[in-house]
Coordinates of C-alpha atoms (C1' of nucleotides) in Angstrom, one line a residue:
Chain V
M1 CA -3.2 7.5 3.0
G2 CA -0.7 9.1 5.8
V3 CA 1.3 11.1 3.3
S4 CA 3.5 12.7 6.2
V5 CA 6.0 15.2 5.5
R6 CA 9.7 14.2 5.4
G7 CA 12.7 16.0 5.8
R8 CA 14.0 18.6 7.5
V9 CA 12.2 21.6 6.7
H10 CA 15.2 23.8 4.7
R11 CA 13.6 27.1 3.5
N12 CA 15.2 29.1 1.0
R13 CA 17.0 32.0 1.7
A14 CA 16.8 35.1 -0.4
R15 CA 19.3 34.7 -3.2
G16 CA 18.4 38.0 -5.5
D17 CA 18.3 35.2 -8.3
V18 CA 15.5 36.6 -10.2
T19 CA 13.5 33.6 -11.2
N20 CA 11.4 32.7 -13.6
R21 CA 8.5 32.6 -10.7
K22 CA 9.7 36.6 -9.4
I23 CA 9.4 37.3 -13.0
A24 CA 6.4 36.1 -13.2
Q25 CA 4.9 37.4 -9.3
V26 CA 6.1 40.6 -10.5
L27 CA 3.7 40.9 -13.7
A28 CA 0.4 39.4 -12.6
E29 CA 0.7 41.9 -9.1
I30 CA 1.3 45.0 -12.5
G31 CA -2.2 43.3 -13.4
D32 CA -3.6 43.5 -10.5
I33 CA -2.6 47.1 -9.6
L34 CA -3.3 48.0 -13.0
E35 CA -7.2 46.6 -12.6
I36 CA -7.6 48.4 -9.4
K37 CA -6.8 51.7 -11.4
G38 CA -9.5 50.9 -13.7
E39 CA -6.8 50.6 -16.9
S40 CA -8.2 48.2 -19.4
A41 CA -9.2 44.6 -18.9
F42 CA -7.2 43.7 -21.8
R43 CA -3.6 44.9 -20.7
V44 CA -4.5 44.2 -17.4
A45 CA -5.0 40.7 -19.2
A46 CA -1.8 41.0 -20.8
Y47 CA -0.1 41.3 -18.1
R48 CA -1.3 38.1 -16.4
N49 CA -1.0 35.9 -19.3
A50 CA 2.9 37.1 -19.4
A51 CA 3.2 36.3 -16.3
R52 CA 1.2 32.7 -16.6
S53 CA 3.5 31.9 -19.6
L54 CA 6.5 32.7 -17.0
E55 CA 5.1 30.3 -15.0
V56 CA 5.3 26.8 -17.2
L57 CA 8.4 28.2 -19.5
P58 CA 10.1 25.0 -19.2
E59 CA 14.0 26.5 -19.1
G60 CA 14.7 29.7 -16.8
A61 CA 14.5 33.5 -18.6
R62 CA 17.8 34.4 -18.1
E63 CA 19.0 31.6 -19.6
R64 CA 16.7 32.3 -22.5
Y65 CA 17.9 36.0 -22.5
R66 CA 21.4 35.0 -22.4
A67 CA 20.8 33.6 -25.2
G68 CA 19.1 35.2 -27.4
G69 CA 18.4 38.7 -25.7
V70 CA 15.1 40.9 -25.9
K71 CA 14.5 38.7 -29.2
A72 CA 14.2 35.6 -27.6
L73 CA 11.9 36.8 -24.9
R74 CA 9.8 38.2 -27.3
Q75 CA 8.9 35.1 -28.7
I76 CA 7.5 33.4 -25.3
P77 CA 3.4 34.2 -25.8
G78 CA 2.4 37.2 -24.4
V79 CA 5.2 38.7 -24.3
G80 CA 5.5 41.7 -26.4
A81 CA 8.0 44.9 -26.9
S82 CA 7.1 46.0 -23.5
I83 CA 7.1 43.3 -21.2
A84 CA 10.2 42.2 -22.9
A85 CA 11.9 45.1 -21.8
K86 CA 10.7 45.2 -18.6
I87 CA 11.6 41.1 -18.1
E88 CA 14.6 42.4 -19.6
E89 CA 15.6 45.1 -17.0
L90 CA 14.6 42.9 -13.6
L91 CA 17.2 40.4 -15.0
T92 CA 19.5 42.7 -16.2
T93 CA 19.3 45.1 -12.2
G94 CA 17.3 43.1 -10.5
R95 CA 14.2 45.8 -9.9
L96 CA 12.1 47.6 -11.6
A97 CA 11.2 51.3 -12.3
Y98 CA 8.0 50.8 -13.6
Y99 CA 6.6 48.5 -11.2
E100 CA 8.4 50.6 -8.0
Q101 CA 6.4 53.4 -9.4
I102 CA 3.0 52.1 -9.9
K103 CA 3.0 50.2 -6.8
K104 CA 2.9 54.0 -4.7
T105 CA 0.0 55.0 -7.0
I106 CA -2.0 52.9 -5.0
P107 CA -2.3 52.1 -1.1
A108 CA -0.3 48.3 0.1
V109 CA -3.3 46.9 1.5
T110 CA -5.7 46.9 -1.5
L111 CA -4.3 43.7 -3.5
D112 CA -3.8 42.5 0.2
L113 CA -8.2 42.8 -0.1
T114 CA -9.1 41.6 -3.2
R115 CA -8.0 38.7 -1.7
I116 CA -11.5 38.2 -0.1
P117 CA -13.3 36.4 -1.5
G118 CA -16.3 38.5 -3.6
V119 CA -14.1 41.9 -2.3
G120 CA -12.4 42.7 -6.2
P121 CA -10.6 45.3 -7.6
K122 CA -13.4 47.9 -6.8
T123 CA -14.8 47.5 -3.8
A124 CA -10.9 46.9 -2.5
Q125 CA -10.9 49.9 -3.5
K126 CA -14.0 51.9 -2.0
L127 CA -13.4 50.0 0.9
S128 CA -9.5 51.4 1.3
D129 CA -10.4 55.5 0.0
T130 CA -13.4 56.0 2.4
L131 CA -13.1 54.3 5.7
G132 CA -9.3 53.7 5.4
V133 CA -8.1 50.5 6.6
K134 CA -4.5 49.2 7.0
S135 CA -5.2 45.0 6.9
I136 CA -7.7 42.9 6.9
A137 CA -7.9 42.6 10.3
D138 CA -8.8 46.5 10.3
L139 CA -11.5 46.4 7.7
E140 CA -12.9 43.6 10.6
R141 CA -13.2 46.0 13.3
A142 CA -14.1 49.1 10.2
I143 CA -17.2 47.4 8.5
D144 CA -19.5 47.5 11.4
T145 CA -19.2 51.6 12.6
P146 CA -21.3 54.5 11.0
L147 CA -18.7 55.1 8.7
A148 CA -18.7 52.1 7.4
A149 CA -23.0 52.4 6.9
R150 CA -23.1 55.4 5.1
H151 CA -20.8 54.2 2.6
F152 CA -21.4 50.5 1.9
R153 CA -25.1 48.5 1.9
P154 CA -26.6 45.8 4.7
R155 CA -26.6 43.3 2.1
T156 CA -23.0 44.6 0.9
R157 CA -21.2 44.5 4.1
E158 CA -22.5 40.9 5.2
R159 CA -20.9 39.8 2.1
I160 CA -17.7 41.5 3.1
K161 CA -17.7 39.9 6.5
T162 CA -18.7 36.5 5.2
G163 CA -15.8 36.3 2.6
I164 CA -13.9 37.5 5.4
G165 CA -14.5 34.8 7.4
L166 CA -14.2 32.3 3.8
L167 CA -10.1 34.0 4.2
R168 CA -9.9 32.9 7.5
G169 CA -11.3 29.0 7.3
L170 CA -10.2 28.3 3.9
S171 CA -7.0 26.2 4.0
G172 CA -5.2 27.4 0.4
R173 CA -4.3 25.0 -2.1
V174 CA -4.1 21.3 -0.5
I175 CA -2.4 17.9 -2.6
L176 CA -4.0 16.3 -4.1
P177 CA -4.4 13.4 -1.4
V178 CA -6.4 15.2 0.6
A179 CA -8.5 16.7 -1.9
E180 CA -9.0 13.2 -3.8
P181 CA -11.2 11.6 -0.1
I182 CA -13.0 14.9 0.0
A183 CA -14.3 14.7 -3.9
R184 CA -14.9 11.4 -3.1
E185 CA -17.0 11.3 -0.1
L186 CA -19.2 14.2 -2.0
V187 CA -19.7 12.8 -5.0
E188 CA -20.5 9.3 -3.8
A189 CA -23.6 10.5 -1.7
L190 CA -24.8 12.3 -4.8
R191 CA -24.2 8.8 -6.3
G192 CA -26.7 7.7 -3.8
C193 CA -29.3 10.4 -4.1
P194 CA -32.6 9.8 -5.9
G195 CA -32.7 11.7 -9.7
V196 CA -28.6 12.1 -9.9
L197 CA -28.3 10.3 -13.6
K198 CA -24.3 11.6 -13.4
V199 CA -21.6 12.7 -11.5
D200 CA -17.9 13.8 -12.2
P201 CA -15.3 15.9 -9.8
V202 CA -13.9 18.5 -12.9
G203 CA -11.5 21.8 -12.3
S204 CA -8.3 20.9 -11.7
L205 CA -8.8 18.3 -9.6
R206 CA -9.9 15.9 -12.9
R207 CA -6.4 17.8 -14.8
M208 CA -4.6 15.8 -12.0
R209 CA -3.4 19.6 -10.8
E210 CA -0.5 19.2 -8.1
T211 CA -2.0 21.3 -5.6
V212 CA -5.8 21.8 -6.1
G213 CA -7.5 25.1 -4.1
D214 CA -11.5 24.4 -4.3
I215 CA -13.0 21.0 -5.6
D216 CA -15.9 21.7 -8.3
I217 CA -17.8 19.0 -8.9
V218 CA -20.5 18.5 -11.7
C219 CA -24.0 17.0 -11.6
A220 CA -26.7 15.5 -14.2
T221 CA -30.4 15.1 -12.4
E222 CA -34.0 14.5 -12.8
N223 CA -34.6 16.9 -9.5
A224 CA -31.7 19.4 -8.8
R225 CA -33.1 20.4 -5.5
R226 CA -33.0 16.8 -3.9
A227 CA -29.1 16.9 -4.8
I228 CA -28.5 20.4 -4.2
E229 CA -29.8 18.9 -0.5
C230 CA -28.1 15.7 -0.5
F231 CA -24.7 18.1 -1.2
A232 CA -25.3 20.7 1.3
S233 CA -26.8 19.0 4.2
H234 CA -23.5 15.9 3.9
P235 CA -22.4 15.7 7.1
S236 CA -18.3 16.8 6.2
V237 CA -19.7 20.2 5.9
R238 CA -19.3 22.6 7.7
E239 CA -20.9 25.6 6.3
V240 CA -23.2 26.9 3.6
L241 CA -22.1 30.0 1.0
A242 CA -24.4 29.6 -1.3
K243 CA -27.2 27.7 -2.5
G244 CA -29.4 28.2 -5.3
D245 CA -31.5 25.8 -7.4
A246 CA -28.6 24.8 -10.0
K247 CA -25.5 25.7 -7.9
A248 CA -25.0 25.3 -4.5
T249 CA -21.2 26.7 -2.8
V250 CA -19.7 24.8 0.7
V251 CA -16.7 24.9 2.7
H252 CA -15.5 21.0 3.8
A253 CA -15.0 20.7 7.4
D254 CA -10.9 19.8 6.3
G255 CA -11.7 24.0 4.9
V256 CA -11.9 23.4 1.1
Q257 CA -14.6 24.9 -1.1
V258 CA -16.8 23.0 -3.0
D259 CA -18.7 23.9 -5.8
L260 CA -21.5 22.0 -6.5
E261 CA -23.0 22.8 -10.6
I262 CA -26.4 21.2 -11.5
V263 CA -26.8 20.7 -15.2
P264 CA -29.7 19.4 -17.6
R265 CA -28.0 16.3 -19.3
E266 CA -28.6 17.1 -22.6
E267 CA -25.6 19.5 -21.7
Y268 CA -23.8 17.5 -20.0
G269 CA -20.4 16.9 -22.3
S270 CA -20.1 20.8 -22.8
L271 CA -20.6 21.4 -19.1
L272 CA -18.0 19.0 -17.9
Q273 CA -15.7 20.1 -20.5
H274 CA -16.3 23.8 -20.2
F275 CA -15.3 23.0 -15.8
T276 CA -13.0 20.8 -16.6
G277 CA -10.4 24.1 -17.4
S278 CA -7.7 24.9 -17.4
K279 CA -9.5 28.6 -17.6
Q280 CA -6.4 28.9 -20.4
H281 CA -6.9 25.8 -22.5
N282 CA -11.2 26.9 -22.8
V283 CA -9.6 31.2 -23.4
A284 CA -7.5 29.0 -26.0
L285 CA -10.2 26.9 -27.4
R286 CA -12.7 29.3 -27.7
T287 CA -10.4 32.0 -29.1
W288 CA -9.7 29.5 -31.2
G289 CA -13.6 28.9 -31.7
V290 CA -14.2 32.5 -33.0
E291 CA -11.4 32.4 -36.1
H292 CA -13.3 29.2 -37.6
G293 CA -16.8 30.8 -36.9
F294 CA -18.1 28.7 -33.8
S295 CA -19.5 30.5 -30.7
I296 CA -18.6 27.9 -27.5
S297 CA -19.9 27.9 -24.5
E298 CA -20.9 25.7 -21.8
H299 CA -24.1 25.0 -22.5
G300 CA -23.3 24.1 -26.8
I301 CA -21.5 25.4 -29.6
K302 CA -23.3 27.9 -31.4
R303 CA -22.5 27.8 -35.6
G304 CA -24.8 30.0 -37.7
G305 CA -26.8 30.9 -34.7
R306 CA -27.6 27.4 -34.7
L307 CA -26.9 25.7 -30.9
V308 CA -25.4 22.4 -30.8
R309 CA -25.8 20.7 -27.2
F310 CA -23.8 17.4 -26.1
D311 CA -24.5 15.3 -23.5
D312 CA -20.7 13.2 -24.0
E313 CA -17.8 15.2 -23.4
R314 CA -15.3 13.8 -26.7
E315 CA -18.5 15.0 -28.9
V316 CA -17.6 18.3 -28.3
Y317 CA -13.6 18.0 -29.5
R318 CA -15.3 16.0 -32.2
F319 CA -17.7 18.3 -33.6
L320 CA -14.7 21.4 -33.7
G321 CA -12.7 18.6 -35.8
M322 CA -9.9 17.6 -32.8
E323 CA -9.2 14.7 -31.6
W324 CA -10.4 14.5 -27.6
I325 CA -7.9 16.0 -24.9
P326 CA -7.3 14.6 -22.0
P327 CA -7.9 16.2 -18.9
E328 CA -3.7 16.5 -17.6
L329 CA -3.3 18.7 -21.4
R330 CA -5.3 21.3 -21.3
E331 CA -3.2 23.7 -20.0
D332 CA -3.1 25.5 -23.3
Q333 CA 0.4 24.3 -24.1
G334 CA 0.1 23.4 -27.2
E335 CA -2.8 21.0 -27.4
I336 CA -5.2 22.6 -28.9
E337 CA -2.6 22.2 -32.3
A338 CA -2.1 18.5 -31.8
A339 CA -5.2 18.1 -31.0
L340 CA -6.5 19.7 -34.9
R341 CA -3.3 17.8 -36.4
H342 CA -5.4 14.1 -34.6
A343 CA -1.1 14.5 -33.0
L344 CA -1.4 14.1 -29.5
P345 CA 0.2 11.3 -27.4
R346 CA -0.2 8.5 -26.8
L347 CA -0.2 8.9 -22.8
I348 CA 1.3 6.6 -20.2
E349 CA -1.1 5.0 -17.9
E350 CA -0.6 3.6 -14.6
R351 CA -1.1 0.4 -16.0
D352 CA 1.9 0.8 -18.1
I353 CA 4.5 0.7 -14.8
A354 CA 6.6 -2.3 -14.8
G355 CA 8.3 -1.4 -10.9
D356 CA 9.2 1.0 -8.8
L357 CA 12.6 1.9 -8.5
H358 CA 13.1 4.1 -5.6
G359 CA 11.8 2.9 -1.8
H360 CA 13.0 2.1 1.5
S361 CA 13.2 -0.7 4.0
T362 CA 14.1 0.3 7.6
W363 CA 17.2 -0.8 6.2
S364 CA 17.6 2.5 6.3
D365 CA 14.2 5.6 7.6
G366 CA 11.5 3.4 5.7
R367 CA 8.5 1.6 8.3
E368 CA 8.7 -1.6 6.5
A369 CA 10.9 -5.1 6.0
I370 CA 11.8 -5.5 3.2
E371 CA 9.5 -8.3 2.4
A372 CA 6.9 -6.7 2.9
V373 CA 8.0 -4.5 0.5
V374 CA 8.2 -7.1 -1.8
R375 CA 4.7 -8.5 -1.3
A376 CA 2.4 -5.6 -2.1
A377 CA 4.9 -5.5 -5.1
I378 CA 4.0 -8.6 -5.9
E379 CA 0.6 -8.0 -5.0
R380 CA 0.4 -4.8 -7.8
G381 CA 1.1 -7.9 -10.3
Y382 CA 5.1 -5.6 -10.9
A383 CA 7.7 -7.3 -12.7
Y384 CA 10.8 -6.3 -10.4
I385 CA 10.8 -3.8 -7.9
A386 CA 14.3 -2.2 -6.2
V387 CA 15.0 -1.3 -2.1
T388 CA 17.3 1.7 -2.5
D389 CA 18.0 2.9 1.1
H390 CA 19.5 6.0 2.0
S391 CA 23.9 6.1 2.7
R392 CA 25.4 6.7 5.6
G393 CA 25.7 10.9 5.0
L394 CA 22.1 10.5 6.1
G395 CA 22.3 10.5 9.4
V396 CA 18.4 11.4 10.3
A397 CA 17.8 8.7 7.7
H398 CA 19.8 6.5 9.8
G399 CA 21.2 5.5 6.4
L400 CA 23.9 2.7 5.5
D401 CA 27.4 2.8 5.3
A402 CA 29.4 -0.2 3.5
A403 CA 29.2 -2.6 6.4
R404 CA 25.3 -2.3 6.7
V405 CA 24.9 -2.5 2.6
A406 CA 27.2 -5.7 3.2
E407 CA 24.1 -7.2 6.1
R408 CA 21.6 -5.8 4.4
H409 CA 22.6 -8.5 1.4
A410 CA 22.1 -11.4 3.1
E411 CA 18.0 -9.9 3.6
V412 CA 17.8 -9.3 0.0
E413 CA 18.8 -12.7 -0.8
A414 CA 16.9 -15.0 1.3
V415 CA 13.6 -12.3 0.2
R416 CA 15.2 -13.7 -2.9
R417 CA 15.1 -17.5 -2.7
K418 CA 11.7 -17.2 -1.7
Y419 CA 9.8 -15.3 -3.5
G420 CA 12.1 -14.8 -6.8
A421 CA 10.2 -17.0 -8.6
K422 CA 7.6 -13.9 -9.2
I423 CA 9.2 -11.2 -8.7
R424 CA 12.8 -9.7 -9.4
L425 CA 14.3 -7.7 -6.1
L426 CA 17.1 -5.2 -7.2
E427 CA 19.3 -4.3 -4.8
G428 CA 20.0 -0.3 -4.8
V429 CA 20.8 2.7 -3.0
E430 CA 20.1 6.2 -2.7
V431 CA 23.1 7.6 -2.2
D432 CA 23.5 11.2 -1.2
I433 CA 25.5 14.0 -3.5
R434 CA 27.3 15.7 -1.0
A435 CA 28.5 19.1 -1.0
D436 CA 31.2 18.7 -2.5
G437 CA 30.0 17.3 -5.1
R438 CA 31.1 13.6 -4.3
L439 CA 29.0 10.9 -3.5
D440 CA 28.2 9.1 -0.3
L441 CA 29.7 5.9 -0.6
P442 CA 32.9 4.2 -2.5
D443 CA 32.3 3.8 -6.0
A444 CA 33.4 -0.1 -5.6
V445 CA 29.6 -0.4 -2.7
L446 CA 27.9 1.4 -5.9
E447 CA 29.2 -1.2 -8.7
R448 CA 27.6 -3.7 -6.8
M449 CA 23.8 -2.1 -7.0
D450 CA 21.9 -3.7 -9.7
V451 CA 20.6 0.2 -9.4
V452 CA 21.4 3.3 -7.9
I453 CA 19.9 6.8 -7.1
A454 CA 21.5 9.5 -6.3
S455 CA 20.1 12.4 -4.3
I456 CA 21.0 15.9 -2.6
H457 CA 19.4 16.0 0.9
S458 CA 21.8 18.9 2.1
A459 CA 23.3 22.2 1.4
F460 CA 19.9 24.0 -1.1
G461 CA 21.6 26.9 -0.2
Q462 CA 24.5 26.9 -2.9
T463 CA 25.0 29.0 -5.7
R464 CA 23.6 27.8 -9.0
E465 CA 26.9 26.8 -10.5
Q466 CA 27.8 24.6 -7.7
L467 CA 24.1 23.3 -7.4
T468 CA 24.2 22.5 -11.3
R469 CA 27.6 21.4 -11.0
R470 CA 26.7 18.7 -7.9
L471 CA 23.0 17.3 -9.9
V472 CA 26.2 16.9 -13.0
G473 CA 28.3 15.3 -11.7
A474 CA 26.2 13.2 -10.0
I475 CA 25.0 12.5 -13.5
E476 CA 28.6 12.5 -15.5
N477 CA 29.5 9.0 -12.2
L478 CA 29.3 5.3 -14.7
H479 CA 26.6 4.3 -11.4
V480 CA 24.3 6.8 -11.0
D481 CA 21.2 5.4 -13.3
I482 CA 18.5 7.7 -11.8
L483 CA 18.8 11.2 -10.5
G484 CA 16.5 11.1 -7.6
H485 CA 14.0 14.3 -6.6
P486 CA 16.2 16.5 -9.2
S487 CA 14.8 20.0 -8.1
G488 CA 14.3 19.4 -4.3
R489 CA 11.4 20.8 -4.1
L490 CA 8.6 19.6 -1.1
L491 CA 4.9 21.9 -1.9
G492 CA 4.1 24.2 0.5
E493 CA 7.8 24.1 2.2
R494 CA 10.8 25.2 0.3
D495 CA 10.5 25.5 -3.7
E496 CA 12.5 23.9 -5.6
Y497 CA 16.8 25.0 -6.0
G498 CA 17.6 27.2 -9.4
V499 CA 19.6 25.2 -11.8
E500 CA 20.5 25.5 -15.2
W501 CA 18.2 22.7 -16.2
D502 CA 19.5 23.1 -20.4
E503 CA 22.9 21.6 -18.4
V504 CA 21.3 19.2 -16.2
F505 CA 19.1 17.5 -18.9
R506 CA 21.6 17.5 -21.6
A507 CA 23.8 15.6 -19.3
A508 CA 21.1 13.2 -18.4
A509 CA 20.4 12.4 -22.3
R510 CA 24.3 12.2 -22.8
H511 CA 24.8 9.9 -20.4
G512 CA 21.5 7.5 -20.8
T513 CA 20.8 8.3 -17.2
A514 CA 17.2 8.2 -15.8
L515 CA 15.9 11.6 -14.1
E516 CA 13.2 10.6 -11.6
I517 CA 9.2 12.0 -11.6
N518 CA 9.2 11.7 -7.9
A519 CA 5.2 9.8 -7.0
F520 CA 5.1 11.1 -3.7
P521 CA 2.8 13.0 -3.3
N522 CA 4.3 16.7 -1.9
R523 CA 7.1 16.0 -4.1
L524 CA 5.6 15.0 -7.5
D525 CA 9.6 16.4 -8.6
L526 CA 10.1 16.3 -11.6
K527 CA 7.0 18.6 -12.0
D528 CA 5.5 18.6 -15.0
T529 CA 7.0 21.3 -17.2
L530 CA 10.8 20.3 -16.6
A531 CA 9.6 16.7 -17.2
R532 CA 8.2 18.0 -20.6
E533 CA 10.9 19.6 -21.4
A534 CA 13.3 17.0 -20.1
R535 CA 12.1 14.7 -22.8
R536 CA 12.1 17.7 -25.9
R537 CA 16.2 17.4 -24.3
G538 CA 16.4 14.0 -25.0
A539 CA 16.4 12.4 -21.2
R540 CA 15.1 9.6 -20.3
L541 CA 12.1 9.4 -16.7
V542 CA 11.4 7.3 -14.2
I543 CA 8.5 7.3 -11.9
D544 CA 9.0 6.5 -8.3
T545 CA 7.4 6.2 -5.5
D546 CA 9.9 6.9 -3.0
F547 CA 8.3 4.5 -1.1
H548 CA 8.6 4.2 3.0
E549 CA 6.2 1.8 3.5
A550 CA 4.7 -0.7 1.6
R551 CA 1.0 1.3 0.9
H552 CA 2.9 3.7 -0.3
L553 CA 3.1 1.7 -3.6
D554 CA -0.2 3.1 -4.5
L555 CA 1.1 6.9 -4.9
M556 CA 2.3 5.5 -8.5
R557 CA -0.5 6.9 -10.3
Y558 CA 0.3 10.8 -8.4
G559 CA 4.0 10.2 -10.9
V560 CA 2.1 8.6 -13.9
A561 CA -0.8 11.5 -13.7
V562 CA 2.7 14.3 -13.4
A563 CA 4.2 12.9 -16.7
R564 CA 1.1 12.9 -18.1
R565 CA 1.4 16.0 -18.1
A566 CA 4.6 16.3 -18.8
W567 CA 3.3 14.7 -21.9
L568 CA 4.8 11.8 -21.9
G569 CA 4.1 8.3 -23.3
K570 CA 5.2 4.5 -22.5
D571 CA 8.2 4.3 -23.9
D572 CA 9.9 7.2 -22.3
V573 CA 9.2 6.1 -19.1
V574 CA 12.1 3.7 -18.1
N575 CA 10.4 1.4 -15.5
A576 CA 7.3 1.2 -18.4
Q577 CA 9.8 -0.9 -20.0
P578 CA 9.1 -4.8 -19.2
W579 CA 12.5 -6.7 -17.3
R580 CA 14.2 -7.5 -20.3
E581 CA 14.4 -4.2 -20.9
L582 CA 15.3 -2.7 -18.1
A583 CA 17.8 -4.7 -17.4
A584 CA 19.2 -3.9 -21.0
W585 CA 19.0 0.1 -19.9
L586 CA 21.4 -1.1 -16.6
R587 CA 23.6 -2.6 -18.6
E588 CA 24.1 -0.3 -21.0
R589 CA 25.2 2.0 -17.8
G590 CA 28.0 -0.6 -17.3
R591 CA 26.7 -2.5 -14.2
G592 CA 26.0 -6.0 -14.0
A593 CA 21.9 -5.5 -14.2
R594 CA 22.8 -9.8 -12.6
R595 CA 19.4 -10.6 -11.9
Chain J
dG1 C1' -0.1 45.4 -23.9
dC2 C1' -0.3 41.1 -27.8
dC3 C1' -1.0 40.0 -32.2
dG4 C1' -1.5 38.6 -37.0
dT5 C1' -3.3 32.2 -44.1
dT6 C1' -8.3 38.7 -44.1
dT7 C1' -6.1 42.9 -40.4
dT8 C1' 0.5 46.9 -38.1
dC9 C1' -5.2 48.2 -36.2
dG10 C1' -8.8 47.2 -34.4
dG11 C1' -9.9 43.1 -32.0
dC12 C1' -9.4 40.7 -27.6
dC13 C1' -14.5 34.5 -24.9
dC14 C1' -19.0 33.2 -22.7
dG15 C1' -21.9 33.0 -18.6
dA16 C1' -24.1 33.3 -14.7
dC17 C1' -25.3 35.9 -10.4
dT18 C1' -26.1 39.3 -7.1
dG19 C1' -26.7 43.4 -6.1
dT20 C1' -30.7 48.0 -5.0
dT21 C1' -29.5 48.3 -11.2
dT22 C1' -35.2 50.0 -13.5
dT23 C1' -30.2 48.4 -17.9
dC24 C1' -25.6 47.8 -15.5
dA25 C1' -22.0 47.0 -13.1
dG26 C1' -18.8 43.9 -9.9
dT27 C1' -17.0 39.5 -9.5
dC28 C1' -16.3 34.8 -10.4
dG29 C1' -15.5 30.6 -12.7

DNA sequence: GCCGTTTTCGGCCCGACTGTTTTCAGTCG
């Protein structure tokens, strides 16, 4: 899929804002430092757990603290008295004395060295102590010296060198459209390999996380050696890092690491469960297991000393008295409790989607004419499709002014005459929310549209209050139906901007304005945790591809994946409703949905 | 450092692989 990055890159300026992410980074780094210092693994884990909690916390720690003080901070899972006090200090002073002090107790390079695969805290510290290296580049030179030979055995030195090369060659986390074809190619190669019974991609790819670090594949086969060979000798493999009887690790030509695990057929269910993760989900599941007399591992479940094995993953959860948990929910965010109560949501599926309400044609920065998009939408079986070209403020996108909106109308009408029996074509715009909060087209134009999306495309560097004001202002405008890509992030390029989400969600709920889950794979905006929170606050959501050419309609499934990870069902999503209901929603919003 | 339908103390998920380990530590998932 030709997913290119659109729009200019606006890096977030450091605003000295203590965000959840910033707090999480500090806590995680404290955990790393404690580990290097040889502190109790449980203490280390405590900081990491808390960091993880902050990362997935939907609302800002700042708002939480403002509303309920330290007590509210302690409600966050994994945050107790000590960490709550540290978060408070960070929020109120922007600094943390403990962190600054502890950071001085180890050489700065040590943390960096642990990024090398195969090098953990112990090795990193020894490298830094004995060789006195200041950087990874330094280490690369020093590892072949006699000094290094005195302290490290040949095999260890080789391992470190391999690790450095690996770190260089790896591409870091990649978005789903990069990871999926790689996985598909290797899975298909394995399916064609003699003796292979079952193959599945697992890990974050199966959970449909927005980015993937490495690709994990599990395989059941009658001939492990052969399967390993099929995998490791595949033409797309750049380098084989490890190759044993039961597993292999390779680097794909695109720089993504791929792990294959060969597993016995009769344990396939447990292995699938184990390698799908997430780690947090498995830890939570096993902790629950211990409390209830089960010892859960990737080989099966022990109860009273007897091991029960599972060839089907559904049986693993059933044995524990739980509903099967869809992979997208396995993030330790309440899914285990819900599965025990048999109260998991019925998640939205791609086939529930009845139309796409955000996309562009050649009238702005799209690459295809309205008709091409409409035909693709008909092929997908959609009941409706909107074309929402940019407004004039977006000069780079050749946005529409009032006159060109009128010109476009003639083309819309022509396409309707041709395809009106098969699909509803909605005439819309994506109107820019300008820096001063005003919309970029006059109300007189907006009120003639079937659907209006309002989005921010500039002045990302404003304060939290200004940005919140802009979003809430757009929501309150009677002509706006949808708030487009609300958080403004671009994966790997630009962080989401800081906004009082609570206010935005409440305003959206109050006015019936839908918040978008933009399915474009480098946006996925709103992200899962925010979308879940939005619904909890009573807001409705819409999943749009933001297409710029007809084939982009296929990106819908990435948006659906975000919605599933946000625990959304069909009823929570406006474009999962049939035309009559969508039209009623648009009418409710004070607009004649005329077609 | 966190946490509590047995616990405010004493637990904290489970296992594989690798190296130079002759009984285990380090790293990873």
